[in-house]
Amino acid sequence: MTTDHDIKDITLADAGRERIDWAFSEMPVLRAIYKRFTREQPLAGARISGCLHITTETANLARTLRMGGAELVLCASNPLSTQDDVAAALVRHEQIPTFAIRGEDTTTYYHHISKALDHRPQLTMDDGADLISELHQHRTELLATIRGGSEETTTGVLRLRAMAEEGALKYPVIAVNDAMTKHLFDNRYGTGQSALDGIIRATNILLAGKIFTVAGYGWCGRGIAMRAKGHGAQVIVTEVEPLKALEAAMDGFRVMPMFEAAACSDFIVTATGDKHVLDTAHFEIMKDGCVIANAGHFNVEINIPALEALAVVKQRPRTHVQSYRLKGGRCIRLLTEGRLVNLAAAEGHPAAVMDMSFANQALSMAYLWRNGTKLTHSVHQVPVNIDRQVAQMKLAVMGLRIDALSPEQRHYLVSWRDGT
Amino acid sequence: MTTDHDIKDITLADAGRERIDWAFSEMPVLRAIYKRFTREQPLAGARISGCLHITTETANLARTLRMGGAELVLCASNPLSTQDDVAAALVRHEQIPTFAIRGEDTTTYYHHISKALDHRPQLTMDDGADLISELHQHRTELLATIRGGSEETTTGVLRLRAMAEEGALKYPVIAVNDAMTKHLFDNRYGTGQSALDGIIRATNILLAGKIFTVAGYGWCGRGIAMRAKGHGAQVIVTEVEPLKALEAAMDGFRVMPMFEAAACSDFIVTATGDKHVLDTAHFEIMKDGCVIANAGHFNVEINIPALEALAVVKQRPRTHVQSYRLKGGRCIRLLTEGRLVNLAAAEGHPAAVMDMSFANQALSMAYLWRNGTKLTHSVHQVPVNIDRQVAQMKLAVMGLRIDALSPEQRHYLVSWRDGT
Amino acid sequence: MTTDHDIKDITLADAGRERIDWAFSEMPVLRAIYKRFTREQPLAGARISGCLHITTETANLARTLRMGGAELVLCASNPLSTQDDVAAALVRHEQIPTFAIRGEDTTTYYHHISKALDHRPQLTMDDGADLISELHQHRTELLATIRGGSEETTTGVLRLRAMAEEGALKYPVIAVNDAMTKHLFDNRYGTGQSALDGIIRATNILLAGKIFTVAGYGWCGRGIAMRAKGHGAQVIVTEVEPLKALEAAMDGFRVMPMFEAAACSDFIVTATGDKHVLDTAHFEIMKDGCVIANAGHFNVEINIPALEALAVVKQRPRTHVQSYRLKGGRCIRLLTEGRLVNLAAAEGHPAAVMDMSFANQALSMAYLWRNGTKLTHSVHQVPVNIDRQVAQMKLAVMGLRIDALSPEQRHYLVSWRDGT
Amino acid sequence: MTTDHDIKDITLADAGRERIDWAFSEMPVLRAIYKRFTREQPLAGARISGCLHITTETANLARTLRMGGAELVLCASNPLSTQDDVAAALVRHEQIPTFAIRGEDTTTYYHHISKALDHRPQLTMDDGADLISELHQHRTELLATIRGGSEETTTGVLRLRAMAEEGALKYPVIAVNDAMTKHLFDNRYGTGQSALDGIIRATNILLAGKIFTVAGYGWCGRGIAMRAKGHGAQVIVTEVEPLKALEAAMDGFRVMPMFEAAACSDFIVTATGDKHVLDTAHFEIMKDGCVIANAGHFNVEINIPALEALAVVKQRPRTHVQSYRLKGGRCIRLLTEGRLVNLAAAEGHPAAVMDMSFANQALSMAYLWRNGTKLTHSVHQVPVNIDRQVAQMKLAVMGLRIDALSPEQRHYLVSWRDGT
């Protein structure tokens, strides 16, 4: 029987498998869970639909869930992030129905989500909440049998919290994004390295000595700012939250409104989770040659229609660069059509980072399969013991040992009578 | 009428006032509150006893509370941190009864707390929870009229949580330490700079190229690690929490158990909040010349009696250095008798940092005076609007402007229907 | 008339031209020289043979020389660094005879040099001294009419100094590498960014928290160390020179012999200019999964035959990764066959860096054409006024203004009578 | 027989000796030379006059020279840098005639130099070239018997080169400053740490988030910039040399003319070696509260008379701070009267840094005593074998081992025939 699928090219399957294996070698925590799931079958019989970036790391999560007993179907969570060889390998070598084509248009994108929902999932996995949103808006007949879902991103969690607030959320969702072992590592170190990687691959421009603006000083933004500084750039941060702005200033970054930053920057990267962070007013005062990119989940952070409207000439000097020449001759260079630059121009987060995120995903799926029916229809934290367990596993595979409290020290921490 | 006091030398008062004024010039947020308090008298009639480090910054908090209508009495929160000229200035120029002498012994220390309690406070302020602990153990007759208290430190909050857990806490306490505008700035940037400052003043040793171990990767520990790295040292972090250990490793620091770190370090600084982090086993394998210091609240982190027991010769080569020569000839150099190195060898947190901490203190005191009787007898967070207000005031005085969300952007953040 | 050539695929010419133009937009100093050369024709009639990395930046140097009046022929200076689309564009769009195919074998490589020499150059340009060495060993009949040459790299300059020492060098060569505006920028910032870029593209491994060893703390090595640190890695430096080793230690890096570093590293990158820096003894104690790469000019720094001899299984998990499984099961991953990782796995130095290096090249060629016959047959520095001119042009295009000395200040600097 | 002297207070001698011994424990290279000099007496009979900062480190150099057989006399090289307890210890415990009082006026300063010259030196040591300048202008009768001198600073070497250029220099001088093991370490790491230390001790202001301008990107300037950045400040560099300005920009610093920097800075530190780097035009646009300090050798970098002329009120809020209130109410805070902030407000370079500088001094003195009469009357480099010897000794005492070239590797470096 052939595995159902809609992918680019099945002949890429072997190349995909090589890369998936390479990634697995960098995911020791997930490998340990894979072994345990194979033995314990904690997902026996569970139907899961996952709307995730179809990358080598996701493939390893998929393998792990499948070995744990799940029947899994996958679709893309972003039209530009699919790695076509991985999609092929999932279909051919893992027998996992997959619906994802790099560069698919919005219609196909939603058609693929629809195919993933046809699986009648009992558990869902999201990366940006598109599947769960679709499900609640257009496929409500499926809600009855769903035990729970998980969400991977800051953006998705925001959307889900908004749903829950409205009373619109109809099953429990675990905010994998909020696990300490997820967002501290993935959003900061993962996005930090991979966003810079994407920008450099896309442009091959030297960062040292350049002015580099980061919009948003959340976990992703500070990862990007840290790495841009590590490349020798002079970094500016823009924010809307006073506290984060203060922190950025105390961390040694320049802080100013975007309108001022836009006028002097060589690079601007958005990582805010909000829309139109770069808009007409900014385009109109940018320096000639300014490179703009987005590292936030959706391609709304840069108002591309507004940029198109200003442009008199469009060129594509490099694969991932769209150059817009404005009246007056200044040129603005947009990367990867405003989509996640780390996934579109590079390979997304390194495997070692996704290792922890997906360890949380796998363990959360097993938890929901066992306990989902007992949970309220709201956004839940990853259980603390899962988070801590992932941290300990990671530390072990890195070969790092740490101190343990003595009984005397443990006691001291909870006593209050002894003072100075 | 003379202001009651027990201080070192009243003739230092003018010198103290000069330094207090200098600090005030670096505390623009507190200055703004000072003006408002003078006008609005939010603490009219309140009797406050404060057990705080008697520094120039504390003096400015004291001034501010007094201008807000409070009757204030102060005592030291650490035997070595008092600045005698400040104590003198408080008595002579601010008419605030003060009980604090740098280098006082433990008996005097507790006698001074007792004097502060004789004031029959309605509000208390602690920095380490010594006054509140004393009050709950030995002066329970005072509890009835107390509306609330505040606590400045991580250590004190830990003690108070332990008290609350036991049901032993008899009035509401606000954990000023936990305000974002306090611990993010004070514990990280403040302790970072001032602990290094203390170590350099105490030793004048070059840090570049040295191996520098930090015990504990909490906010204080990471501040110290960051600044030691900023001085060109090679930094090692020790931890007992897997997650913090992971974070330290990902931040580029070496992570290992203290037993290994102690054997190769040129400097070791403790910032854990726990006892005997450096103990006999560590002293026995330290390198010749190793400098050890404490940046945690209490002087229990280094087991000094154990070190004394190992020493065959003791010398004091510099004011703040005690050198212990062990059998076999190795020498260990202990700074400031294991007490807070930033306060004992330098001047504690810079005023600009304390500005935000004490803005939270002042506003929390006013809040408790107004609302204390309505609160449960437990540890409370600083009200969110106080925290945010402090952040905005700080940003304004730093001359930093930030972006504001447009209505469209604000709406986008709470919508969930629009996706890819 | 067709331009003579031996390249991969002429149909890549248009793609190549787009990328060359993109690079030119990042090379404002060279653009200014291009305009001047077009006007002044300082190389009118000069036959130049260049043995250089055939990249977009080199193409812009070639354009500039040609517009200055030179008849230019190019061949590759490394078998793996040629960008085939650039070679095609040079032939088709610039009419510059080019002999370079990415991945050519050694025989073809030297055949291409031979073709470049058939041009009977009056000026030569080298990047590693292969052409000049070939010329002095096998084509001595050409020496008589040569006015001078230039050399781009540290490695090449070392070879030429050895030749000059032996009295074997038969015409003057300008060490472009030694220009301040070349080696300070190109070797440090250029190699720093591009070597890391190559490693990340080749592996997509997270650097944060990893142990990263750099062999050699010359300008390239310190660039790599600086950027690895900027990615959150823990960096070790190995050296043979006491002074450089000291400097590395004072810069906060760990310093140790390679034998110890090899045993604990996740990454090892060589940048020494010497051979067999990684050899059997090191392979035998490396950690499982260790990634090794070379950023030095020649592929002799890693003893690959010795590694091959130890391997029991060879795999290629990713395009630029060769995985060697040793007896006992440990795996060593060699990048880009030990050739320059920044050129083989990424795109070499960013254009902005090469801008200054090639500005020096272009101006040095013009200088040699005018003055070469007057110079001794030895290695010469780039004339100081060329170096300074390049610095000023770069500063101007970056939009940076600096201070100027007042006459009074200028006088003070050369007076010695006024003291304290 | 009493040792001749003019010092502050002989009763400080014991305290001084303790601190000198402490410093010696941080100067292992000099200790090794001390032992060798004691044995070999390489300076037997030499009369030396030294005009140096009278600090604990200098005292250890003096001890070493004396143990090597020299008859030594010392005077201060800066009116504010003398440590009075050290001066006392030199007189009482080392029997070295010393003429130096912290805070002495210019008349006394030159009188002290005169006393040092009365010793009729055969060798001289300078730190800023005041003694040698005095000697050549007013004590020419002493020139005949002088074999040579040494100079410690960039500033002094500049003055001596100017003298040599004019033909005014009458004996050979070794530019100790130019030894690699001196200026790379002392000027960069030493000045970096100690200048920041001085500023923090003087002000106790938090650096994180502040704008910190460094005038001059020489070795001292880049040390200061690096450490200011390491404290979390946002650093601006001003320069007059295009190449250094470029390097600063590529290192991630902001670069602009001082006129712009002065308008936005919280701190400005001069390290240029030139005069009036901060002048009336800058004072007139500085921010209220701006802190200005000098880390260059002479107190001419800030035009203090011009600042005095602008001031309407002067205050001294802290020991090392002079506050000038200008018309309009803005306040400028000058540290340590514009003298070297690291020596005047802190303790100068840490001993570990001076260790290498003074090792070069001691070995250069011995070299001049042996070879001085053979050298030309110009500025000489430290002999290469001295520089390298110091590096090796330092590495050894730091416990660092490095690689050695194999014969095969050594051969490869000088061969030129083998290429790609």
PDB file of C-alpha atoms in Angstrom, chain A residues 412 420, chain B residues 53 77-81 127-128 153-156 158 187 191-192 194-195 199 214-216 219-221 224 268-275 277 292-302 335-344 349:
ATOM      1  CA  TYR A 412      19.671  25.512  55.085  1.00  0.00           C
ATOM      2  CA  THR A 420      23.639  37.104  60.165  1.00  0.00           C
TER       3      THR A 420
ATOM      4  CA  HIS B  53      22.778  48.347  54.223  1.00  0.00           C
ATOM      5  CA  SER B  77      21.571  44.669  57.711  1.00  0.00           C
ATOM      6  CA  ASN B  78      25.189  43.520  57.652  1.00  0.00           C
ATOM      7  CA  PRO B  79      28.011  44.135  60.152  1.00  0.00           C
ATOM      8  CA  LEU B  80      30.530  45.080  57.454  1.00  0.00           C
ATOM      9  CA  SER B  81      28.500  47.091  54.972  1.00  0.00           C
ATOM     10  CA  ASP B 127      17.511  43.263  53.431  1.00  0.00           C
ATOM     11  CA  GLY B 128      18.062  39.615  54.303  1.00  0.00           C
ATOM     12  CA  THR B 153      16.971  40.259  48.611  1.00  0.00           C
ATOM     13  CA  THR B 154      16.689  36.793  47.097  1.00  0.00           C
ATOM     14  CA  THR B 155      17.965  35.335  50.343  1.00  0.00           C
ATOM     15  CA  GLY B 156      15.414  37.175  52.445  1.00  0.00           C
ATOM     16  CA  LEU B 158      13.633  32.516  50.485  1.00  0.00           C
ATOM     17  CA  ASN B 187      21.112  41.524  40.995  1.00  0.00           C
ATOM     18  CA  THR B 191      26.144  42.865  41.607  1.00  0.00           C
ATOM     19  CA  GLY B 192      28.070  42.173  38.424  1.00  0.00           C
ATOM     20  CA  SER B 194      30.236  45.955  42.140  1.00  0.00           C
ATOM     21  CA  ALA B 195      31.427  42.437  42.959  1.00  0.00           C
ATOM     22  CA  ILE B 199      37.594  42.064  44.079  1.00  0.00           C
ATOM     23  CA  VAL B 214      31.416  31.647  39.839  1.00  0.00           C
ATOM     24  CA  ALA B 215      29.356  29.408  42.115  1.00  0.00           C
ATOM     25  CA  GLY B 216      25.704  29.841  41.246  1.00  0.00           C
ATOM     26  CA  TRP B 219      20.820  36.620  38.614  1.00  0.00           C
ATOM     27  CA  CYS B 220      23.768  37.652  40.752  1.00  0.00           C
ATOM     28  CA  GLY B 221      25.945  34.810  39.533  1.00  0.00           C
ATOM     29  CA  ILE B 224      29.389  38.307  37.964  1.00  0.00           C
ATOM     30  CA  ILE B 268      36.328  31.674  43.109  1.00  0.00           C
ATOM     31  CA  VAL B 269      33.291  33.772  43.984  1.00  0.00           C
ATOM     32  CA  THR B 270      30.193  32.336  45.639  1.00  0.00           C
ATOM     33  CA  ALA B 271      26.702  33.644  44.885  1.00  0.00           C
ATOM     34  CA  THR B 272      24.380  30.786  45.753  1.00  0.00           C
ATOM     35  CA  GLY B 273      22.445  31.734  48.856  1.00  0.00           C
ATOM     36  CA  ASP B 274      23.470  28.453  50.424  1.00  0.00           C
ATOM     37  CA  LYS B 275      26.075  27.449  52.993  1.00  0.00           C
ATOM     38  CA  VAL B 277      29.705  26.033  48.967  1.00  0.00           C
ATOM     39  CA  ILE B 292      38.138  33.341  47.265  1.00  0.00           C
ATOM     40  CA  ALA B 293      35.303  35.750  47.905  1.00  0.00           C
ATOM     41  CA  ASN B 294      31.588  35.774  48.585  1.00  0.00           C
ATOM     42  CA  ALA B 295      28.933  37.840  46.844  1.00  0.00           C
ATOM     43  CA  GLY B 296      25.954  36.122  48.468  1.00  0.00           C
ATOM     44  CA  HIS B 297      24.027  37.723  51.262  1.00  0.00           C
ATOM     45  CA  PHE B 298      25.405  35.830  54.265  1.00  0.00           C
ATOM     46  CA  ASN B 299      28.968  34.920  55.163  1.00  0.00           C
ATOM     47  CA  VAL B 300      28.172  31.219  55.332  1.00  0.00           C
ATOM     48  CA  GLU B 301      28.878  30.344  51.708  1.00  0.00           C
ATOM     49  CA  ILE B 302      32.564  29.870  52.468  1.00  0.00           C
ATOM     50  CA  LEU B 335      38.533  38.520  50.811  1.00  0.00           C
ATOM     51  CA  THR B 336      36.517  40.606  53.299  1.00  0.00           C
ATOM     52  CA  GLU B 337      36.117  37.752  55.784  1.00  0.00           C
ATOM     53  CA  GLY B 338      33.700  36.042  53.467  1.00  0.00           C
ATOM     54  CA  ARG B 339      31.184  38.881  53.680  1.00  0.00           C
ATOM     55  CA  LEU B 340      29.595  40.498  50.633  1.00  0.00           C
ATOM     56  CA  VAL B 341      32.661  41.541  48.705  1.00  0.00           C
ATOM     57  CA  ASN B 342      30.908  44.335  46.822  1.00  0.00           C
ATOM     58  CA  LEU B 343      29.797  46.073  49.984  1.00  0.00           C
ATOM     59  CA  ALA B 344      32.793  45.314  52.145  1.00  0.00           C
ATOM     60  CA  HIS B 349      25.649  48.678  44.014  1.00  0.00           C
TER      61      HIS B 349
END
